PDB file of C-alpha atoms in Angstrom:
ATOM      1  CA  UNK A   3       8.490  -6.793  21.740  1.00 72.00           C
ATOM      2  CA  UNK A   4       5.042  -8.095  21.247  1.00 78.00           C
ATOM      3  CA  UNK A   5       3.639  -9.407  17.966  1.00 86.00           C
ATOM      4  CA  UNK A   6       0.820 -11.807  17.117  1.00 91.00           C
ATOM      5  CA  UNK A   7       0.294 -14.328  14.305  1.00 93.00           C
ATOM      6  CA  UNK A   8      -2.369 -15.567  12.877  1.00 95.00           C
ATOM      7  CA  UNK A   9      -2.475 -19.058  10.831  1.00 93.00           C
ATOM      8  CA  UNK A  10      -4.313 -18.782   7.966  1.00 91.00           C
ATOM      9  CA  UNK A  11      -5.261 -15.601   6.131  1.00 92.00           C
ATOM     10  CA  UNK A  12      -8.113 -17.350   4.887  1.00 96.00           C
ATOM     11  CA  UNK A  13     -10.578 -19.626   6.038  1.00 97.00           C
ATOM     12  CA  UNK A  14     -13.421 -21.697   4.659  1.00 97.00           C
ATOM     13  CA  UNK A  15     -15.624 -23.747   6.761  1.00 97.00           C
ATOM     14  CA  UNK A  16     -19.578 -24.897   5.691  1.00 97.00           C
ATOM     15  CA  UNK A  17     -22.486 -23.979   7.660  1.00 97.00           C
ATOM     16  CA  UNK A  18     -23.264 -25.602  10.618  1.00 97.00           C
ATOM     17  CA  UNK A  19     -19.524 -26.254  10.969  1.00 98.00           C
ATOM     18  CA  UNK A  20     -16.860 -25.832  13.637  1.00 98.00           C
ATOM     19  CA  UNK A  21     -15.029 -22.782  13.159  1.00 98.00           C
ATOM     20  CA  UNK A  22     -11.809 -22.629  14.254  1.00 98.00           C
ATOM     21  CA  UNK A  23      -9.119 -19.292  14.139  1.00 98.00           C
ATOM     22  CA  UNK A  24      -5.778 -19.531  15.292  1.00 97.00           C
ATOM     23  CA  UNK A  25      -3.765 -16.745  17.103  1.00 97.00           C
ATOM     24  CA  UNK A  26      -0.467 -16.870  18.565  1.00 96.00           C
ATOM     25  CA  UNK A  27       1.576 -14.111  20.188  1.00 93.00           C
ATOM     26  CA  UNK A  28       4.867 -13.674  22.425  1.00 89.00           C
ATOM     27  CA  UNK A  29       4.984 -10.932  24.930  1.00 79.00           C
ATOM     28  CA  UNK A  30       7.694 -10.392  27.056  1.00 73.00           C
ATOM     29  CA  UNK A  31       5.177  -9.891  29.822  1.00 75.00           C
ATOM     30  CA  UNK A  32       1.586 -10.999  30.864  1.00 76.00           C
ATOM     31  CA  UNK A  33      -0.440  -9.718  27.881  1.00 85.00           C
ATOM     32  CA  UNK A  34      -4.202  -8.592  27.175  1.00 90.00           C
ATOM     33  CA  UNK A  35      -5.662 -10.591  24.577  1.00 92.00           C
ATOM     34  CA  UNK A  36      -8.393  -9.716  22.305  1.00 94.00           C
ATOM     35  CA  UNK A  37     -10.443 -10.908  19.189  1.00 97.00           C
ATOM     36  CA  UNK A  38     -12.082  -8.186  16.861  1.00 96.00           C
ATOM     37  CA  UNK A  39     -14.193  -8.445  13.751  1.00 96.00           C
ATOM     38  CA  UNK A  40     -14.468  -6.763  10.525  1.00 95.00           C
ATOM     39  CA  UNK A  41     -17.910  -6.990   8.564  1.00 93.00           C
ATOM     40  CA  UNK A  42     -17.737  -5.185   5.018  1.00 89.00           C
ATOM     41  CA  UNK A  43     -16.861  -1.513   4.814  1.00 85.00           C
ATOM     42  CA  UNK A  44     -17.296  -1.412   8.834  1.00 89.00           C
ATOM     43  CA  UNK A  45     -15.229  -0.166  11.534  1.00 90.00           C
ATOM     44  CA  UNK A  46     -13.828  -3.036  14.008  1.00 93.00           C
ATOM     45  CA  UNK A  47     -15.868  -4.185  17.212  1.00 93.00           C
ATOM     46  CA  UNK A  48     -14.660  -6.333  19.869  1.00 94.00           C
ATOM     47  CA  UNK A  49     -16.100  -9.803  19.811  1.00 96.00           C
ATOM     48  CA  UNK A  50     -14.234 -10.830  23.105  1.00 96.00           C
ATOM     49  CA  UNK A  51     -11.025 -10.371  25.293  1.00 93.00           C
ATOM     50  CA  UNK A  52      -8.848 -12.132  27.935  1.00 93.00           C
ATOM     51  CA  UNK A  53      -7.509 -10.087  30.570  1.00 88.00           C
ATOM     52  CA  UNK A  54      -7.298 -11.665  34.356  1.00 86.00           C
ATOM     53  CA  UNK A  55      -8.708 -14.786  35.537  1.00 88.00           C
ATOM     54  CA  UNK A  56     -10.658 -17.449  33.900  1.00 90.00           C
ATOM     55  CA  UNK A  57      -8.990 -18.669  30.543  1.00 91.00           C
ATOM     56  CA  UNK A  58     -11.939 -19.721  28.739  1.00 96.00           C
ATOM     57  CA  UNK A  59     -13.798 -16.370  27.761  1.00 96.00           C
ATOM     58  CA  UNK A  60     -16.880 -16.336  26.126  1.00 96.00           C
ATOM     59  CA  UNK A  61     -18.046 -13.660  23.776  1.00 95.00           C
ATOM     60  CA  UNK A  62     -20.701 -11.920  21.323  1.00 94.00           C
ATOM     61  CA  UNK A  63     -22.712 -14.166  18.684  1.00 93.00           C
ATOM     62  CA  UNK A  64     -21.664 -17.845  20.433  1.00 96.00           C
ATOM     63  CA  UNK A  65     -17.530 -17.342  19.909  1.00 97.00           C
ATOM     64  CA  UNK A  66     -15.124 -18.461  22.695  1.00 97.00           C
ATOM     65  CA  UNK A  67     -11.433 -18.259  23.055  1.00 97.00           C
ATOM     66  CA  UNK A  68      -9.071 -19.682  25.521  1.00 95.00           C
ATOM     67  CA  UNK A  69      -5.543 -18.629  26.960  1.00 94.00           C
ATOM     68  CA  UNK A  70      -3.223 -20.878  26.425  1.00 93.00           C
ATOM     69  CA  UNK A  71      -0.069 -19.570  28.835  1.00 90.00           C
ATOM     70  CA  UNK A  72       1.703 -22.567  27.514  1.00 90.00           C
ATOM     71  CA  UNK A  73       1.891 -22.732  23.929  1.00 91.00           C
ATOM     72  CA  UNK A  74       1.225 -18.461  23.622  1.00 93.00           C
ATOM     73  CA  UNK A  75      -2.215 -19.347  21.538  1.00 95.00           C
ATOM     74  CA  UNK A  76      -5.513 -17.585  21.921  1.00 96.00           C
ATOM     75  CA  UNK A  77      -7.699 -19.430  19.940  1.00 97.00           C
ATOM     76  CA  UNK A  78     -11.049 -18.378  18.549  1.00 98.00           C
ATOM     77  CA  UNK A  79     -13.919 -21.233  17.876  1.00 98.00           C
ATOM     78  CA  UNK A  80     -17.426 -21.491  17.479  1.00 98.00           C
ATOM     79  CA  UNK A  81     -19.180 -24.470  17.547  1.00 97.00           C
ATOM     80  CA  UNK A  82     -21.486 -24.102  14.520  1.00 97.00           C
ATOM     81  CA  UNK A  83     -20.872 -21.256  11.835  1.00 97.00           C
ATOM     82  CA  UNK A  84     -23.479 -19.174  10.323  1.00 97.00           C
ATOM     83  CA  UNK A  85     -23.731 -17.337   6.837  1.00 96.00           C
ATOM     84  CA  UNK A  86     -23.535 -14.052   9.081  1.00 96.00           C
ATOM     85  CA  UNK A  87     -20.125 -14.608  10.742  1.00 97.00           C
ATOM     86  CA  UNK A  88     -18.437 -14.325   6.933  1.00 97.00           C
ATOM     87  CA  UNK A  89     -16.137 -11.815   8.252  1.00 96.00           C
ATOM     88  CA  UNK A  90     -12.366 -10.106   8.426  1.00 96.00           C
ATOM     89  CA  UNK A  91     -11.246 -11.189  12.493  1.00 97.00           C
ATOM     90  CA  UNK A  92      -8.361  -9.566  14.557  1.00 96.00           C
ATOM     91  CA  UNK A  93      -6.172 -10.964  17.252  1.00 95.00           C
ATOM     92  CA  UNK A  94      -4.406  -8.327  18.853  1.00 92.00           C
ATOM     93  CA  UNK A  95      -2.397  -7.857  22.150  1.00 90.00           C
ATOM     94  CA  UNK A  96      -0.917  -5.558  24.259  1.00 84.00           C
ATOM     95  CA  UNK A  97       1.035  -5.864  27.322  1.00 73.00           C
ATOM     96  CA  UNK A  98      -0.582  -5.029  30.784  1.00 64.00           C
ATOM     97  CA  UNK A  99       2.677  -3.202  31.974  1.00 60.00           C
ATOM     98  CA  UNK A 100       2.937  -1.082  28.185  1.00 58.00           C
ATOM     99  CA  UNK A 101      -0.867  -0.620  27.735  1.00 53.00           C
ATOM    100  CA  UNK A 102      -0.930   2.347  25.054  1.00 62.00           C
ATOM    101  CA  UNK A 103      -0.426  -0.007  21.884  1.00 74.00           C
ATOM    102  CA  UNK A 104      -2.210  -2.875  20.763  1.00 84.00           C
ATOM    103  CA  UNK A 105      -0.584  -5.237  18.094  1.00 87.00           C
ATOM    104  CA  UNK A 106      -2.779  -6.495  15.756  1.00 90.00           C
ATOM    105  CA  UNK A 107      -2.067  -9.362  13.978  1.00 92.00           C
ATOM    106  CA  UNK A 108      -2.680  -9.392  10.141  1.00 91.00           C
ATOM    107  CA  UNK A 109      -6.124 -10.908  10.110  1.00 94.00           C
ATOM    108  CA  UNK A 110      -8.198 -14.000   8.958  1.00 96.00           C
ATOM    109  CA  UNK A 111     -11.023 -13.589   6.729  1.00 96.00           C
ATOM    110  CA  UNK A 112     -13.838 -16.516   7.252  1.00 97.00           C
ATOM    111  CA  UNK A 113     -15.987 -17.696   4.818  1.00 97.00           C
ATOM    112  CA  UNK A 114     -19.240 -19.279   5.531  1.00 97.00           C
ATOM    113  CA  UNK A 115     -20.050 -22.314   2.734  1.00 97.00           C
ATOM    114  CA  UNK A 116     -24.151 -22.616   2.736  1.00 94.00           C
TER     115      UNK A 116
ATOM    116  CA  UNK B  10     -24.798  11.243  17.599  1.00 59.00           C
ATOM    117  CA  UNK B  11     -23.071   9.311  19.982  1.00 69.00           C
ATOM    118  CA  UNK B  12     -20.092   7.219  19.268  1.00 93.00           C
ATOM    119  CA  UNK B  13     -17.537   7.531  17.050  1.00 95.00           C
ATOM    120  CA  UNK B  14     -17.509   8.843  13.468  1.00 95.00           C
ATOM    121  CA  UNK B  15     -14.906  10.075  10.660  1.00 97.00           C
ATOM    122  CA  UNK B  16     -15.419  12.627   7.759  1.00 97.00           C
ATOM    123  CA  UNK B  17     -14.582  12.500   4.740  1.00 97.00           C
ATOM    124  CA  UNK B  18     -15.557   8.790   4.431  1.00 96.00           C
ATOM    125  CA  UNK B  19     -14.198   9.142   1.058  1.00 97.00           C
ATOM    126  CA  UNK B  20     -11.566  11.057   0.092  1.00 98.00           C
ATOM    127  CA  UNK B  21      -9.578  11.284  -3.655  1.00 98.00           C
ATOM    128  CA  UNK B  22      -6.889  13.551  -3.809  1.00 97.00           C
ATOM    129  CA  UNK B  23      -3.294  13.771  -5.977  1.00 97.00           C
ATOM    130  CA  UNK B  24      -0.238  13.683  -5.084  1.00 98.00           C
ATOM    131  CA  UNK B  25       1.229  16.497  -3.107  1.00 97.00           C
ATOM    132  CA  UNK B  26      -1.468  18.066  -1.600  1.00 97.00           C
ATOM    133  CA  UNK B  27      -2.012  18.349   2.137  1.00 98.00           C
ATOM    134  CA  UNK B  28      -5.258  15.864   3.127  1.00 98.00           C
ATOM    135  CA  UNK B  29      -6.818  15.972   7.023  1.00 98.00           C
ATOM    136  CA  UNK B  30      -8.976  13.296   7.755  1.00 98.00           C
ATOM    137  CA  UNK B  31     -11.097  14.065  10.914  1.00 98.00           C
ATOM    138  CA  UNK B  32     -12.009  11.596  13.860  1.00 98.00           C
ATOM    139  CA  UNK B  33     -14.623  12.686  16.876  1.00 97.00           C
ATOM    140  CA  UNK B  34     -15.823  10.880  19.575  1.00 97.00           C
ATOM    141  CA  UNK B  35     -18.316  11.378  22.246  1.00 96.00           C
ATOM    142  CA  UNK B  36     -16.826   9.009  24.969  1.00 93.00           C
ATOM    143  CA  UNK B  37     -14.857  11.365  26.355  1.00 91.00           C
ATOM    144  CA  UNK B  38     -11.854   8.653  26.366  1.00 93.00           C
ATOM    145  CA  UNK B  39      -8.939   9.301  27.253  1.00 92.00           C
ATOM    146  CA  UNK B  40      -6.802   7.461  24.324  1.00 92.00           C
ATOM    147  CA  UNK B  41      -7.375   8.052  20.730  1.00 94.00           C
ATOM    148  CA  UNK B  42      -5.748   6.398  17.654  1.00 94.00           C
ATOM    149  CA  UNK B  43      -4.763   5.963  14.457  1.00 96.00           C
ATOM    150  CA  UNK B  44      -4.724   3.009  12.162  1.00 96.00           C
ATOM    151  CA  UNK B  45      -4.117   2.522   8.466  1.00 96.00           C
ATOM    152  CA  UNK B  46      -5.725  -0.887   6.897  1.00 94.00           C
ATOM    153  CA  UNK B  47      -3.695  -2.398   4.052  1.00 91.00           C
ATOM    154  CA  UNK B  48      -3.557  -5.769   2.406  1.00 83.00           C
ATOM    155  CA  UNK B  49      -1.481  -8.317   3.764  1.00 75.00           C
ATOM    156  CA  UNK B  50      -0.417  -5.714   6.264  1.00 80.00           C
ATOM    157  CA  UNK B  51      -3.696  -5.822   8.721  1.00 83.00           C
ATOM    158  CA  UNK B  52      -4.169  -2.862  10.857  1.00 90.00           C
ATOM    159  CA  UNK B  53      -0.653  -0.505  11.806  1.00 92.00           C
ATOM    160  CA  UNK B  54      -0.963   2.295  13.816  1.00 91.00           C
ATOM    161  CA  UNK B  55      -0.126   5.200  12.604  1.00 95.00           C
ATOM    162  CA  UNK B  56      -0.349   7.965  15.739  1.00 95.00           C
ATOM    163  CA  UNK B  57      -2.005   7.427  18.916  1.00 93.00           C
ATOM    164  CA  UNK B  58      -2.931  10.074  21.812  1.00 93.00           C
ATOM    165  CA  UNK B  59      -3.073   9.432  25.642  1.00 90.00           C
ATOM    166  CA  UNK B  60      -4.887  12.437  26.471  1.00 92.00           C
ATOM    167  CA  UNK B  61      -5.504  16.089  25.252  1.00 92.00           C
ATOM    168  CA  UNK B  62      -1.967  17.770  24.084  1.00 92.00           C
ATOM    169  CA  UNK B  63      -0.412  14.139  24.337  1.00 92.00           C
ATOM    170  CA  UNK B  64       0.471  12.143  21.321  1.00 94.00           C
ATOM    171  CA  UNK B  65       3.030   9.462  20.230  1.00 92.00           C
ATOM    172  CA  UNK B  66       4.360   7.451  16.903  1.00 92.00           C
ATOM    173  CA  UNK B  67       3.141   4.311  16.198  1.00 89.00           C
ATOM    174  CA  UNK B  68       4.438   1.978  13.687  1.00 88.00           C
ATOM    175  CA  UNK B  69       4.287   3.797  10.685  1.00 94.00           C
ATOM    176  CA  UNK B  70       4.087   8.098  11.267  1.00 96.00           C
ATOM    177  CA  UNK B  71       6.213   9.065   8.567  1.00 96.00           C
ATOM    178  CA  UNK B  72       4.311  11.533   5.933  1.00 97.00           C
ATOM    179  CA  UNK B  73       1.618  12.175   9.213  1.00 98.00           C
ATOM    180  CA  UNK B  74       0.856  14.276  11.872  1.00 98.00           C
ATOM    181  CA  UNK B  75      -1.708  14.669  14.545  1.00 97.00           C
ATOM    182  CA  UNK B  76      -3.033  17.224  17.205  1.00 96.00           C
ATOM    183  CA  UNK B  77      -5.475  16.795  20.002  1.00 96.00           C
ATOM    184  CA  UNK B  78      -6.486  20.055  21.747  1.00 95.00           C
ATOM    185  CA  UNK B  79      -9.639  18.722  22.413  1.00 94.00           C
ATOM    186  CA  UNK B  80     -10.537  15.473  24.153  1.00 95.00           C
ATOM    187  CA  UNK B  81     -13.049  14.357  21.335  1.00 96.00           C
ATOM    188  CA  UNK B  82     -11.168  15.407  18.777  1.00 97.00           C
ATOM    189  CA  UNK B  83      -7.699  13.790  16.712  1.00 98.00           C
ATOM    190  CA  UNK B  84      -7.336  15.201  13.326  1.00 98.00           C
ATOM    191  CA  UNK B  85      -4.948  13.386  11.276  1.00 98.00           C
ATOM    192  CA  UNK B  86      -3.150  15.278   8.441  1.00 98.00           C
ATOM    193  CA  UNK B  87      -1.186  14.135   5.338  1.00 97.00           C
ATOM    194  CA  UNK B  88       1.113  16.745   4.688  1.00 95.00           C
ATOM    195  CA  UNK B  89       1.962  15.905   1.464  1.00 97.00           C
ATOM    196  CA  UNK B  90      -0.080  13.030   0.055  1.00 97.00           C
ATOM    197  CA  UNK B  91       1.993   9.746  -1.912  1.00 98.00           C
ATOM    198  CA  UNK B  92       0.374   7.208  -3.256  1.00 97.00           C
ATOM    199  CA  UNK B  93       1.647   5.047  -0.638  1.00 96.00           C
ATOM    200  CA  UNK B  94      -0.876   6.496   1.300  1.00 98.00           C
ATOM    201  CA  UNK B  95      -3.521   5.144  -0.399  1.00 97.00           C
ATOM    202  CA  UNK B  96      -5.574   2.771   1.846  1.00 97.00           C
ATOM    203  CA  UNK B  97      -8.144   2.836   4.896  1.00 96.00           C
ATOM    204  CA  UNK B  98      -7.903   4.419   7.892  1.00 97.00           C
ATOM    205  CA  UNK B  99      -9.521   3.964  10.903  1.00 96.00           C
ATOM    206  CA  UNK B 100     -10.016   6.231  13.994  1.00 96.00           C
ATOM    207  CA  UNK B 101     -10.642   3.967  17.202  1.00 95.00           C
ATOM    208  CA  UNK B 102     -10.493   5.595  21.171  1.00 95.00           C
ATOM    209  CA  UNK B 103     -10.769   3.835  24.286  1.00 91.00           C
ATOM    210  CA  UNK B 104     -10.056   3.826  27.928  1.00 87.00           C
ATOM    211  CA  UNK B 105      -6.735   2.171  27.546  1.00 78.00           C
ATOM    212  CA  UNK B 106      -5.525  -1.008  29.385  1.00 72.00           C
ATOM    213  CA  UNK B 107      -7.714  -4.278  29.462  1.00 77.00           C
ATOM    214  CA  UNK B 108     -10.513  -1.945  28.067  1.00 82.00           C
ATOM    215  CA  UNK B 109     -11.603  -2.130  24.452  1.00 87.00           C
ATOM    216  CA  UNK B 110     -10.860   0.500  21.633  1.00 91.00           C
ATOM    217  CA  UNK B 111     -13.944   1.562  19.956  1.00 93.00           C
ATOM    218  CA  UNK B 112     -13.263   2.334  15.814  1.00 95.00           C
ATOM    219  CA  UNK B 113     -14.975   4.665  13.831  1.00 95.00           C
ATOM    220  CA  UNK B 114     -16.404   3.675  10.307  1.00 93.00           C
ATOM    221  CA  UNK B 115     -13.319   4.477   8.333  1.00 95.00           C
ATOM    222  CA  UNK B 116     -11.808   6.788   6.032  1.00 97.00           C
ATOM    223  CA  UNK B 117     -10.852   5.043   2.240  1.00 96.00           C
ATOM    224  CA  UNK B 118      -8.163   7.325   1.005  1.00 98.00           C
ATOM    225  CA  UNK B 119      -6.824   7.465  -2.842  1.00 98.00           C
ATOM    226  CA  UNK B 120      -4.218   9.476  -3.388  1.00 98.00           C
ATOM    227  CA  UNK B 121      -3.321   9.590  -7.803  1.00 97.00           C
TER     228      UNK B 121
END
């Protein structure tokens, strides 16, 4: 069974600052990996995913995440945080042989300190 | 209008009475879902569809049911609202896979 965790169900970091969201998961087999985001009283959109090849994937609005096959993290930084990326984000996974269901994990919400 | 969009966007009802909340998207993808969005829970899906005529439990159906005659279409009906039911859901459809799922704006539900 797949599930994802997420350390931290809240986050505050100043502007200008390294942000820095954890995700682990465990999958039985080779997952999909993705990072959504959640502004206020909006719908979800994907900020970036992992699915073959390179581990380091870049995404929208300067965030990155890396695979980690090793320790089962997927990581989300950003090198300097801005007042707009106060959000709600989403790890989720779902398995690449089982591809119907994504797990999402419960969620971190970031707060930006000007 | 292209996308992805859910009516009512807010609903009240009491307890008991049947509630549909509709989802329609213009993708034509081939998966469509159902989430509900609770506190300290995150997102749990609810119902999800593979195709047209094609749906499955997720997590948490109990008190739901879905239909999908229509590719763009995946009503979601409370058959008899509790106040458990109370929260946000989401609509989201994709192509499956690696590929993203695309969510609608939401649906905020009370149920007294």
């Amino acid at each position: 069974a797949q599930s994802v965790t997420q350390l931290g169900s809240h986050v505050s970091v100043s502007e200008g600052a390294l942000v820095l969201l954890r995700c682990n998961y465990s999958s039985s087999v080779p997952p999909y990996l993705f990072w959504y985001v959640q502004y206020p009283n909006q719908g979800l959109q994907l900020l970036l995913k992992y699915t073959t090849g390179a581990t380091l994937v870049k995404g929208i609005n300067g965030f990155e995440a890396e695979f980690k096959k090793s320790d089962t993290s997927f990581h989300l930084t950003k090198p300097s945080a801005h007042m707009s990326d106060a959000a709600e984000y989403f790890c989720a996974v779902s398995a690449q042989t089982s591809y119907d269901k994504v797990i999402f994990g419960p969620g971190t919400s970031l707060s930006v300190i000007p | 209008d292209a996308g992805i969009t859910q009516s009512p966007r807010y609903k009240i009802t009491e307890t008991g009475r049947q509630v549909t909340l509709m989802c329609h998207q213009t993708w034509s993808h081939s998966y469509m879902f159902w989430y509900r969005q609770d506190l300290g829970h995150g997102l749990r899906l609810i119902y999800y569809s593979a195709a047209a005529d094609i749906t499955d439990k997720g997590e948490v159906p109990d008190g739901y049911v879905v239909s999908r005659s229509k590719t763009e279409n995946f009503p979601l009906t409370l058959e008899s609202a509790t106040r458990s039911q109370t929260s946000v859901y989401f609509c989201a459809s994709g192509r499956g896979g690696p590929y993203e799922q695309y969510f609608g704006p939401g649906t905020r539900l009370t149920v007294t």
